[in-house]
Amino acid sequence: MKIACWLEDGARCVGVVDGSHVRKMVGINDVQTLILQGHTDCADVELDSALIPLSTLQLIAPLTPQRNVLCVGWNYQLHFDEGAHNRSQSPVKELPA
């Protein structure tokens, strides 16, 4: 199943893609709500009967960040060491925590 998200009159909408059309979910306005309510296959979600051509929608990101997520790669030490020459004016004695 494919899910599409779009803005309609300034409000977020979520729907199920059916070929080249989308059927809007009733009472669901973001994918996070869909996930938090435990809908796994959307078989139990009410869909609007109208088929909206997918080509007419301006799609938006399905999830909006609720807080900042900071990631540090496993190769952080390597990049830290590579940048040592850039820190020559103010050497760092240890890795930042």
PDB file of N, CA and C in Angstrom:
ATOM      1  N   MET A   1       0.837  -1.170   0.000  1.00  0.00           N
ATOM      2  CA  MET A   1       0.000   0.000   0.000  1.00  0.00           C
ATOM      3  C   MET A   1       0.887   1.240   0.000  1.00  0.00           C
ATOM      4  N   LYS A   2       0.504   2.204  -0.801  1.00  0.00           N
ATOM      5  CA  LYS A   2       1.219   3.484  -0.857  1.00  0.00           C
ATOM      6  C   LYS A   2       0.329   4.558  -0.249  1.00  0.00           C
ATOM      7  N   ILE A   3       0.972   5.443   0.511  1.00  0.00           N
ATOM      8  CA  ILE A   3       0.258   6.535   1.152  1.00  0.00           C
ATOM      9  C   ILE A   3       0.779   7.847   0.581  1.00  0.00           C
ATOM     10  N   ALA A   4      -0.126   8.776   0.341  1.00  0.00           N
ATOM     11  CA  ALA A   4       0.247  10.098  -0.164  1.00  0.00           C
ATOM     12  C   ALA A   4      -0.232  11.151   0.823  1.00  0.00           C
ATOM     13  N   CYS A   5       0.546  12.233   0.936  1.00  0.00           N
ATOM     14  CA  CYS A   5       0.186  13.367   1.782  1.00  0.00           C
ATOM     15  C   CYS A   5       0.215  14.628   0.933  1.00  0.00           C
ATOM     16  N   TRP A   6      -0.728  15.506   1.164  1.00  0.00           N
ATOM     17  CA  TRP A   6      -0.809  16.739   0.390  1.00  0.00           C
ATOM     18  C   TRP A   6      -1.541  17.799   1.201  1.00  0.00           C
ATOM     19  N   LEU A   7      -1.459  19.037   0.737  1.00  0.00           N
ATOM     20  CA  LEU A   7      -2.200  20.137   1.356  1.00  0.00           C
ATOM     21  C   LEU A   7      -3.457  20.409   0.552  1.00  0.00           C
ATOM     22  N   GLU A   8      -4.541  20.589   1.272  1.00  0.00           N
ATOM     23  CA  GLU A   8      -5.823  20.912   0.642  1.00  0.00           C
ATOM     24  C   GLU A   8      -6.428  22.062   1.438  1.00  0.00           C
ATOM     25  N   ASP A   9      -6.524  23.230   0.824  1.00  0.00           N
ATOM     26  CA  ASP A   9      -7.011  24.438   1.502  1.00  0.00           C
ATOM     27  C   ASP A   9      -6.226  24.713   2.787  1.00  0.00           C
ATOM     28  N   GLY A  10      -4.896  24.500   2.740  1.00  0.00           N
ATOM     29  CA  GLY A  10      -4.034  24.774   3.871  1.00  0.00           C
ATOM     30  C   GLY A  10      -3.988  23.684   4.930  1.00  0.00           C
ATOM     31  N   ALA A  11      -4.773  22.632   4.775  1.00  0.00           N
ATOM     32  CA  ALA A  11      -4.794  21.540   5.756  1.00  0.00           C
ATOM     33  C   ALA A  11      -4.109  20.304   5.184  1.00  0.00           C
ATOM     34  N   ARG A  12      -3.374  19.587   6.052  1.00  0.00           N
ATOM     35  CA  ARG A  12      -2.727  18.340   5.631  1.00  0.00           C
ATOM     36  C   ARG A  12      -3.784  17.269   5.392  1.00  0.00           C
ATOM     37  N   CYS A  13      -3.570  16.494   4.340  1.00  0.00           N
ATOM     38  CA  CYS A  13      -4.451  15.380   4.024  1.00  0.00           C
ATOM     39  C   CYS A  13      -3.612  14.132   3.792  1.00  0.00           C
ATOM     40  N   VAL A  14      -4.172  12.984   4.102  1.00  0.00           N
ATOM     41  CA  VAL A  14      -3.502  11.708   3.898  1.00  0.00           C
ATOM     42  C   VAL A  14      -4.471  10.815   3.141  1.00  0.00           C
ATOM     43  N   GLY A  15      -3.929  10.077   2.190  1.00  0.00           N
ATOM     44  CA  GLY A  15      -4.780   9.179   1.424  1.00  0.00           C
ATOM     45  C   GLY A  15      -4.024   7.952   0.952  1.00  0.00           C
ATOM     46  N   VAL A  16      -4.782   6.999   0.449  1.00  0.00           N
ATOM     47  CA  VAL A  16      -4.221   5.759  -0.080  1.00  0.00           C
ATOM     48  C   VAL A  16      -4.157   5.880  -1.593  1.00  0.00           C
ATOM     49  N   VAL A  17      -2.985   5.597  -2.148  1.00  0.00           N
ATOM     50  CA  VAL A  17      -2.805   5.662  -3.595  1.00  0.00           C
ATOM     51  C   VAL A  17      -3.429   4.418  -4.216  1.00  0.00           C
ATOM     52  N   ASP A  18      -4.262   4.648  -5.209  1.00  0.00           N
ATOM     53  CA  ASP A  18      -4.936   3.566  -5.931  1.00  0.00           C
ATOM     54  C   ASP A  18      -4.663   3.792  -7.419  1.00  0.00           C
ATOM     55  N   GLY A  19      -3.551   3.250  -7.904  1.00  0.00           N
ATOM     56  CA  GLY A  19      -3.161   3.483  -9.294  1.00  0.00           C
ATOM     57  C   GLY A  19      -2.739   4.921  -9.491  1.00  0.00           C
ATOM     58  N   SER A  20      -3.437   5.621 -10.347  1.00  0.00           N
ATOM     59  CA  SER A  20      -3.105   7.024 -10.601  1.00  0.00           C
ATOM     60  C   SER A  20      -4.030   7.973  -9.844  1.00  0.00           C
ATOM     61  N   HIS A  21      -4.740   7.432  -8.868  1.00  0.00           N
ATOM     62  CA  HIS A  21      -5.653   8.234  -8.057  1.00  0.00           C
ATOM     63  C   HIS A  21      -5.368   8.016  -6.571  1.00  0.00           C
ATOM     64  N   VAL A  22      -5.952   8.906  -5.752  1.00  0.00           N
ATOM     65  CA  VAL A  22      -5.813   8.810  -4.301  1.00  0.00           C
ATOM     66  C   VAL A  22      -7.205   8.867  -3.694  1.00  0.00           C
ATOM     67  N   ARG A  23      -7.396   8.049  -2.653  1.00  0.00           N
ATOM     68  CA  ARG A  23      -8.621   8.118  -1.865  1.00  0.00           C
ATOM     69  C   ARG A  23      -8.257   8.657  -0.496  1.00  0.00           C
ATOM     70  N   LYS A  24      -8.856   9.792  -0.135  1.00  0.00           N
ATOM     71  CA  LYS A  24      -8.549  10.499   1.102  1.00  0.00           C
ATOM     72  C   LYS A  24      -9.044   9.711   2.315  1.00  0.00           C
ATOM     73  N   MET A  25      -8.202   9.649   3.366  1.00  0.00           N
ATOM     74  CA  MET A  25      -8.596   9.022   4.620  1.00  0.00           C
ATOM     75  C   MET A  25      -9.474   9.978   5.402  1.00  0.00           C
ATOM     76  N   VAL A  26     -10.550   9.471   5.956  1.00  0.00           N
ATOM     77  CA  VAL A  26     -11.473  10.288   6.733  1.00  0.00           C
ATOM     78  C   VAL A  26     -10.994  10.318   8.185  1.00  0.00           C
ATOM     79  N   GLY A  27     -10.825  11.514   8.726  1.00  0.00           N
ATOM     80  CA  GLY A  27     -10.438  11.671  10.121  1.00  0.00           C
ATOM     81  C   GLY A  27      -8.957  11.503  10.409  1.00  0.00           C
ATOM     82  N   ILE A  28      -8.144  11.313   9.392  1.00  0.00           N
ATOM     83  CA  ILE A  28      -6.695  11.189   9.561  1.00  0.00           C
ATOM     84  C   ILE A  28      -6.055  12.319   8.767  1.00  0.00           C
ATOM     85  N   ASN A  29      -5.299  13.191   9.468  1.00  0.00           N
ATOM     86  CA  ASN A  29      -4.688  14.311   8.735  1.00  0.00           C
ATOM     87  C   ASN A  29      -3.167  14.286   8.741  1.00  0.00           C
ATOM     88  N   ASP A  30      -2.574  13.246   9.329  1.00  0.00           N
ATOM     89  CA  ASP A  30      -1.126  13.091   9.213  1.00  0.00           C
ATOM     90  C   ASP A  30      -0.744  11.635   9.454  1.00  0.00           C
ATOM     91  N   VAL A  31       0.399  11.254   8.921  1.00  0.00           N
ATOM     92  CA  VAL A  31       0.845   9.859   8.995  1.00  0.00           C
ATOM     93  C   VAL A  31       1.204   9.483  10.427  1.00  0.00           C
ATOM     94  N   GLN A  32       1.691  10.435  11.213  1.00  0.00           N
ATOM     95  CA  GLN A  32       2.033  10.139  12.599  1.00  0.00           C
ATOM     96  C   GLN A  32       0.786   9.675  13.363  1.00  0.00           C
ATOM     97  N   THR A  33      -0.343  10.325  13.159  1.00  0.00           N
ATOM     98  CA  THR A  33      -1.593   9.903  13.795  1.00  0.00           C
ATOM     99  C   THR A  33      -1.954   8.492  13.356  1.00  0.00           C
ATOM    100  N   LEU A  34      -1.797   8.229  12.092  1.00  0.00           N
ATOM    101  CA  LEU A  34      -2.084   6.902  11.543  1.00  0.00           C
ATOM    102  C   LEU A  34      -1.242   5.835  12.254  1.00  0.00           C
ATOM    103  N   ILE A  35       0.040   6.117  12.432  1.00  0.00           N
ATOM    104  CA  ILE A  35       0.944   5.176  13.093  1.00  0.00           C
ATOM    105  C   ILE A  35       0.590   5.032  14.573  1.00  0.00           C
ATOM    106  N   LEU A  36       0.389   6.157  15.249  1.00  0.00           N
ATOM    107  CA  LEU A  36       0.099   6.121  16.687  1.00  0.00           C
ATOM    108  C   LEU A  36      -1.216   5.414  16.998  1.00  0.00           C
ATOM    109  N   GLN A  37      -2.164   5.456  16.080  1.00  0.00           N
ATOM    110  CA  GLN A  37      -3.437   4.769  16.285  1.00  0.00           C
ATOM    111  C   GLN A  37      -3.339   3.277  15.973  1.00  0.00           C
ATOM    112  N   GLY A  38      -2.166   2.842  15.507  1.00  0.00           N
ATOM    113  CA  GLY A  38      -1.940   1.424  15.297  1.00  0.00           C
ATOM    114  C   GLY A  38      -2.464   0.858  13.994  1.00  0.00           C
ATOM    115  N   HIS A  39      -2.731   1.696  13.021  1.00  0.00           N
ATOM    116  CA  HIS A  39      -3.201   1.213  11.719  1.00  0.00           C
ATOM    117  C   HIS A  39      -2.010   0.650  10.947  1.00  0.00           C
ATOM    118  N   THR A  40      -2.019  -0.646  10.694  1.00  0.00           N
ATOM    119  CA  THR A  40      -0.883  -1.265  10.009  1.00  0.00           C
ATOM    120  C   THR A  40      -1.132  -1.468   8.520  1.00  0.00           C
ATOM    121  N   ASP A  41      -2.364  -1.753   8.148  1.00  0.00           N
ATOM    122  CA  ASP A  41      -2.627  -1.968   6.724  1.00  0.00           C
ATOM    123  C   ASP A  41      -3.729  -1.059   6.180  1.00  0.00           C
ATOM    124  N   CYS A  42      -4.262  -0.192   7.014  1.00  0.00           N
ATOM    125  CA  CYS A  42      -5.289   0.789   6.650  1.00  0.00           C
ATOM    126  C   CYS A  42      -6.606   0.151   6.209  1.00  0.00           C
ATOM    127  N   ALA A  43      -6.752  -1.148   6.409  1.00  0.00           N
ATOM    128  CA  ALA A  43      -8.016  -1.807   6.057  1.00  0.00           C
ATOM    129  C   ALA A  43      -9.148  -1.304   6.946  1.00  0.00           C
ATOM    130  N   ASP A  44      -8.806  -0.860   8.151  1.00  0.00           N
ATOM    131  CA  ASP A  44      -9.823  -0.384   9.090  1.00  0.00           C
ATOM    132  C   ASP A  44      -9.996   1.129   9.075  1.00  0.00           C
ATOM    133  N   VAL A  45      -9.344   1.812   8.151  1.00  0.00           N
ATOM    134  CA  VAL A  45      -9.460   3.265   8.033  1.00  0.00           C
ATOM    135  C   VAL A  45     -10.541   3.586   7.008  1.00  0.00           C
ATOM    136  N   GLU A  46     -11.419   4.504   7.384  1.00  0.00           N
ATOM    137  CA  GLU A  46     -12.481   4.914   6.453  1.00  0.00           C
ATOM    138  C   GLU A  46     -11.887   5.783   5.347  1.00  0.00           C
ATOM    139  N   LEU A  47     -12.222   5.454   4.110  1.00  0.00           N
ATOM    140  CA  LEU A  47     -11.744   6.214   2.958  1.00  0.00           C
ATOM    141  C   LEU A  47     -12.903   6.943   2.301  1.00  0.00           C
ATOM    142  N   ASP A  48     -12.643   8.153   1.848  1.00  0.00           N
ATOM    143  CA  ASP A  48     -13.622   8.916   1.087  1.00  0.00           C
ATOM    144  C   ASP A  48     -13.864   8.196  -0.229  1.00  0.00           C
ATOM    145  N   SER A  49     -15.061   8.263  -0.732  1.00  0.00           N
ATOM    146  CA  SER A  49     -15.386   7.554  -1.975  1.00  0.00           C
ATOM    147  C   SER A  49     -14.823   8.238  -3.223  1.00  0.00           C
ATOM    148  N   ALA A  50     -14.495   9.532  -3.108  1.00  0.00           N
ATOM    149  CA  ALA A  50     -13.997  10.272  -4.268  1.00  0.00           C
ATOM    150  C   ALA A  50     -12.583   9.846  -4.633  1.00  0.00           C
ATOM    151  N   LEU A  51     -12.343   9.652  -5.921  1.00  0.00           N
ATOM    152  CA  LEU A  51     -11.002   9.362  -6.429  1.00  0.00           C
ATOM    153  C   LEU A  51     -10.388  10.674  -6.907  1.00  0.00           C
ATOM    154  N   ILE A  52      -9.271  11.052  -6.302  1.00  0.00           N
ATOM    155  CA  ILE A  52      -8.587  12.300  -6.650  1.00  0.00           C
ATOM    156  C   ILE A  52      -7.407  11.952  -7.552  1.00  0.00           C
ATOM    157  N   PRO A  53      -7.324  12.561  -8.736  1.00  0.00           N
ATOM    158  CA  PRO A  53      -6.165  12.280  -9.593  1.00  0.00           C
ATOM    159  C   PRO A  53      -4.861  12.668  -8.892  1.00  0.00           C
ATOM    160  N   LEU A  54      -3.949  11.732  -8.799  1.00  0.00           N
ATOM    161  CA  LEU A  54      -2.662  11.958  -8.147  1.00  0.00           C
ATOM    162  C   LEU A  54      -1.903  13.100  -8.812  1.00  0.00           C
ATOM    163  N   SER A  55      -2.038  13.242 -10.107  1.00  0.00           N
ATOM    164  CA  SER A  55      -1.314  14.275 -10.851  1.00  0.00           C
ATOM    165  C   SER A  55      -1.758  15.692 -10.484  1.00  0.00           C
ATOM    166  N   THR A  56      -2.899  15.837  -9.837  1.00  0.00           N
ATOM    167  CA  THR A  56      -3.403  17.170  -9.478  1.00  0.00           C
ATOM    168  C   THR A  56      -2.949  17.611  -8.089  1.00  0.00           C
ATOM    169  N   LEU A  57      -2.293  16.708  -7.344  1.00  0.00           N
ATOM    170  CA  LEU A  57      -1.901  17.021  -5.978  1.00  0.00           C
ATOM    171  C   LEU A  57      -0.455  17.483  -5.897  1.00  0.00           C
ATOM    172  N   GLN A  58      -0.200  18.418  -5.007  1.00  0.00           N
ATOM    173  CA  GLN A  58       1.168  18.808  -4.707  1.00  0.00           C
ATOM    174  C   GLN A  58       1.536  18.056  -3.427  1.00  0.00           C
ATOM    175  N   LEU A  59       2.318  16.998  -3.597  1.00  0.00           N
ATOM    176  CA  LEU A  59       2.654  16.131  -2.479  1.00  0.00           C
ATOM    177  C   LEU A  59       3.599  16.816  -1.503  1.00  0.00           C
ATOM    178  N   ILE A  60       3.451  16.458  -0.227  1.00  0.00           N
ATOM    179  CA  ILE A  60       4.316  16.985   0.828  1.00  0.00           C
ATOM    180  C   ILE A  60       4.915  15.804   1.591  1.00  0.00           C
ATOM    181  N   ALA A  61       5.874  16.087   2.452  1.00  0.00           N
ATOM    182  CA  ALA A  61       6.522  15.044   3.243  1.00  0.00           C
ATOM    183  C   ALA A  61       5.498  14.361   4.141  1.00  0.00           C
ATOM    184  N   PRO A  62       5.575  13.039   4.256  1.00  0.00           N
ATOM    185  CA  PRO A  62       4.585  12.316   5.057  1.00  0.00           C
ATOM    186  C   PRO A  62       4.723  12.543   6.559  1.00  0.00           C
ATOM    187  N   LEU A  63       5.915  12.822   7.023  1.00  0.00           N
ATOM    188  CA  LEU A  63       6.136  13.056   8.449  1.00  0.00           C
ATOM    189  C   LEU A  63       6.774  14.417   8.653  1.00  0.00           C
ATOM    190  N   THR A  64       6.350  15.103   9.708  1.00  0.00           N
ATOM    191  CA  THR A  64       6.970  16.370  10.064  1.00  0.00           C
ATOM    192  C   THR A  64       7.740  16.159  11.355  1.00  0.00           C
ATOM    193  N   PRO A  65       8.950  16.687  11.444  1.00  0.00           N
ATOM    194  CA  PRO A  65       9.755  16.475  12.650  1.00  0.00           C
ATOM    195  C   PRO A  65       9.071  17.055  13.880  1.00  0.00           C
ATOM    196  N   GLN A  66       9.061  16.297  14.953  1.00  0.00           N
ATOM    197  CA  GLN A  66       8.490  16.758  16.214  1.00  0.00           C
ATOM    198  C   GLN A  66       9.571  17.331  17.123  1.00  0.00           C
ATOM    199  N   ARG A  67      10.831  16.975  16.856  1.00  0.00           N
ATOM    200  CA  ARG A  67      11.970  17.499  17.611  1.00  0.00           C
ATOM    201  C   ARG A  67      13.221  17.259  16.784  1.00  0.00           C
ATOM    202  N   ASN A  68      14.301  17.888  17.180  1.00  0.00           N
ATOM    203  CA  ASN A  68      15.562  17.706  16.454  1.00  0.00           C
ATOM    204  C   ASN A  68      16.127  16.316  16.708  1.00  0.00           C
ATOM    205  N   VAL A  69      16.675  15.734  15.690  1.00  0.00           N
ATOM    206  CA  VAL A  69      17.345  14.447  15.802  1.00  0.00           C
ATOM    207  C   VAL A  69      18.790  14.660  15.386  1.00  0.00           C
ATOM    208  N   LEU A  70      19.704  14.347  16.258  1.00  0.00           N
ATOM    209  CA  LEU A  70      21.124  14.505  15.966  1.00  0.00           C
ATOM    210  C   LEU A  70      21.733  13.122  15.806  1.00  0.00           C
ATOM    211  N   CYS A  71      22.468  12.923  14.743  1.00  0.00           N
ATOM    212  CA  CYS A  71      23.094  11.632  14.468  1.00  0.00           C
ATOM    213  C   CYS A  71      24.597  11.817  14.325  1.00  0.00           C
ATOM    214  N   VAL A  72      25.328  10.857  14.834  1.00  0.00           N
ATOM    215  CA  VAL A  72      26.775  10.842  14.678  1.00  0.00           C
ATOM    216  C   VAL A  72      27.138   9.497  14.075  1.00  0.00           C
ATOM    217  N   GLY A  73      27.825   9.538  12.951  1.00  0.00           N
ATOM    218  CA  GLY A  73      28.187   8.295  12.269  1.00  0.00           C
ATOM    219  C   GLY A  73      29.263   7.531  13.006  1.00  0.00           C
ATOM    220  N   TRP A  74      29.362   6.257  12.680  1.00  0.00           N
ATOM    221  CA  TRP A  74      30.372   5.395  13.277  1.00  0.00           C
ATOM    222  C   TRP A  74      31.778   5.861  12.917  1.00  0.00           C
ATOM    223  N   ASN A  75      31.899   6.616  11.835  1.00  0.00           N
ATOM    224  CA  ASN A  75      33.233   7.059  11.417  1.00  0.00           C
ATOM    225  C   ASN A  75      33.548   8.465  11.944  1.00  0.00           C
ATOM    226  N   TYR A  76      32.922   8.857  13.026  1.00  0.00           N
ATOM    227  CA  TYR A  76      33.137  10.183  13.591  1.00  0.00           C
ATOM    228  C   TYR A  76      34.614  10.398  13.943  1.00  0.00           C
ATOM    229  N   GLN A  77      35.230   9.404  14.587  1.00  0.00           N
ATOM    230  CA  GLN A  77      36.639   9.526  14.997  1.00  0.00           C
ATOM    231  C   GLN A  77      37.521   9.814  13.777  1.00  0.00           C
ATOM    232  N   LEU A  78      37.250   9.116  12.657  1.00  0.00           N
ATOM    233  CA  LEU A  78      38.037   9.312  11.439  1.00  0.00           C
ATOM    234  C   LEU A  78      37.930  10.762  10.958  1.00  0.00           C
ATOM    235  N   HIS A  79      36.721  11.300  10.918  1.00  0.00           N
ATOM    236  CA  HIS A  79      36.530  12.678  10.462  1.00  0.00           C
ATOM    237  C   HIS A  79      37.143  13.676  11.456  1.00  0.00           C
ATOM    238  N   PHE A  80      37.049  13.362  12.720  1.00  0.00           N
ATOM    239  CA  PHE A  80      37.654  14.225  13.737  1.00  0.00           C
ATOM    240  C   PHE A  80      39.162  14.308  13.508  1.00  0.00           C
ATOM    241  N   ASP A  81      39.784  13.140  13.278  1.00  0.00           N
ATOM    242  CA  ASP A  81      41.225  13.104  13.042  1.00  0.00           C
ATOM    243  C   ASP A  81      41.597  13.817  11.741  1.00  0.00           C
ATOM    244  N   GLU A  82      40.782  13.657  10.687  1.00  0.00           N
ATOM    245  CA  GLU A  82      41.060  14.307   9.404  1.00  0.00           C
ATOM    246  C   GLU A  82      41.035  15.825   9.541  1.00  0.00           C
ATOM    247  N   GLY A  83      40.201  16.334  10.418  1.00  0.00           N
ATOM    248  CA  GLY A  83      40.067  17.775  10.570  1.00  0.00           C
ATOM    249  C   GLY A  83      41.072  18.388  11.518  1.00  0.00           C
ATOM    250  N   ALA A  84      42.005  17.585  12.003  1.00  0.00           N
ATOM    251  CA  ALA A  84      42.984  18.084  12.979  1.00  0.00           C
ATOM    252  C   ALA A  84      43.762  19.278  12.443  1.00  0.00           C
ATOM    253  N   HIS A  85      44.110  19.244  11.149  1.00  0.00           N
ATOM    254  CA  HIS A  85      44.879  20.366  10.602  1.00  0.00           C
ATOM    255  C   HIS A  85      44.060  21.656  10.591  1.00  0.00           C
ATOM    256  N   ASN A  86      42.745  21.587  10.557  1.00  0.00           N
ATOM    257  CA  ASN A  86      41.906  22.787  10.589  1.00  0.00           C
ATOM    258  C   ASN A  86      41.802  23.362  11.999  1.00  0.00           C
ATOM    259  N   ARG A  87      42.146  22.565  12.984  1.00  0.00           N
ATOM    260  CA  ARG A  87      42.051  23.015  14.376  1.00  0.00           C
ATOM    261  C   ARG A  87      43.413  23.386  14.947  1.00  0.00           C
ATOM    262  N   SER A  88      44.397  23.617  14.101  1.00  0.00           N
ATOM    263  CA  SER A  88      45.759  23.871  14.579  1.00  0.00           C
ATOM    264  C   SER A  88      45.864  25.154  15.417  1.00  0.00           C
ATOM    265  N   GLN A  89      45.018  26.133  15.169  1.00  0.00           N
ATOM    266  CA  GLN A  89      45.071  27.390  15.920  1.00  0.00           C
ATOM    267  C   GLN A  89      44.535  27.227  17.333  1.00  0.00           C
ATOM    268  N   SER A  90      43.559  26.349  17.509  1.00  0.00           N
ATOM    269  CA  SER A  90      43.015  26.113  18.852  1.00  0.00           C
ATOM    270  C   SER A  90      42.818  24.600  19.004  1.00  0.00           C
ATOM    271  N   PRO A  91      43.902  23.904  19.332  1.00  0.00           N
ATOM    272  CA  PRO A  91      43.822  22.454  19.401  1.00  0.00           C
ATOM    273  C   PRO A  91      42.834  21.961  20.450  1.00  0.00           C
ATOM    274  N   VAL A  92      42.114  20.904  20.072  1.00  0.00           N
ATOM    275  CA  VAL A  92      41.158  20.270  20.963  1.00  0.00           C
ATOM    276  C   VAL A  92      41.883  19.116  21.646  1.00  0.00           C
ATOM    277  N   LYS A  93      41.822  19.085  22.955  1.00  0.00           N
ATOM    278  CA  LYS A  93      42.548  18.074  23.699  1.00  0.00           C
ATOM    279  C   LYS A  93      41.804  16.740  23.766  1.00  0.00           C
ATOM    280  N   GLU A  94      40.477  16.775  23.585  1.00  0.00           N
ATOM    281  CA  GLU A  94      39.692  15.536  23.615  1.00  0.00           C
ATOM    282  C   GLU A  94      38.485  15.686  22.710  1.00  0.00           C
ATOM    283  N   LEU A  95      37.857  14.576  22.403  1.00  0.00           N
ATOM    284  CA  LEU A  95      36.670  14.596  21.543  1.00  0.00           C
ATOM    285  C   LEU A  95      35.514  15.236  22.281  1.00  0.00           C
ATOM    286  N   PRO A  96      34.697  16.017  21.593  1.00  0.00           N
ATOM    287  CA  PRO A  96      33.508  16.561  22.237  1.00  0.00           C
ATOM    288  C   PRO A  96      32.555  15.439  22.602  1.00  0.00           C
ATOM    289  N   ALA A  97      31.847  15.616  23.694  1.00  0.00           N
ATOM    290  CA  ALA A  97      30.894  14.577  24.143  1.00  0.00           C
ATOM    291  C   ALA A  97      29.525  14.858  23.583  1.00  0.00           C
TER     292      ALA A  97
END
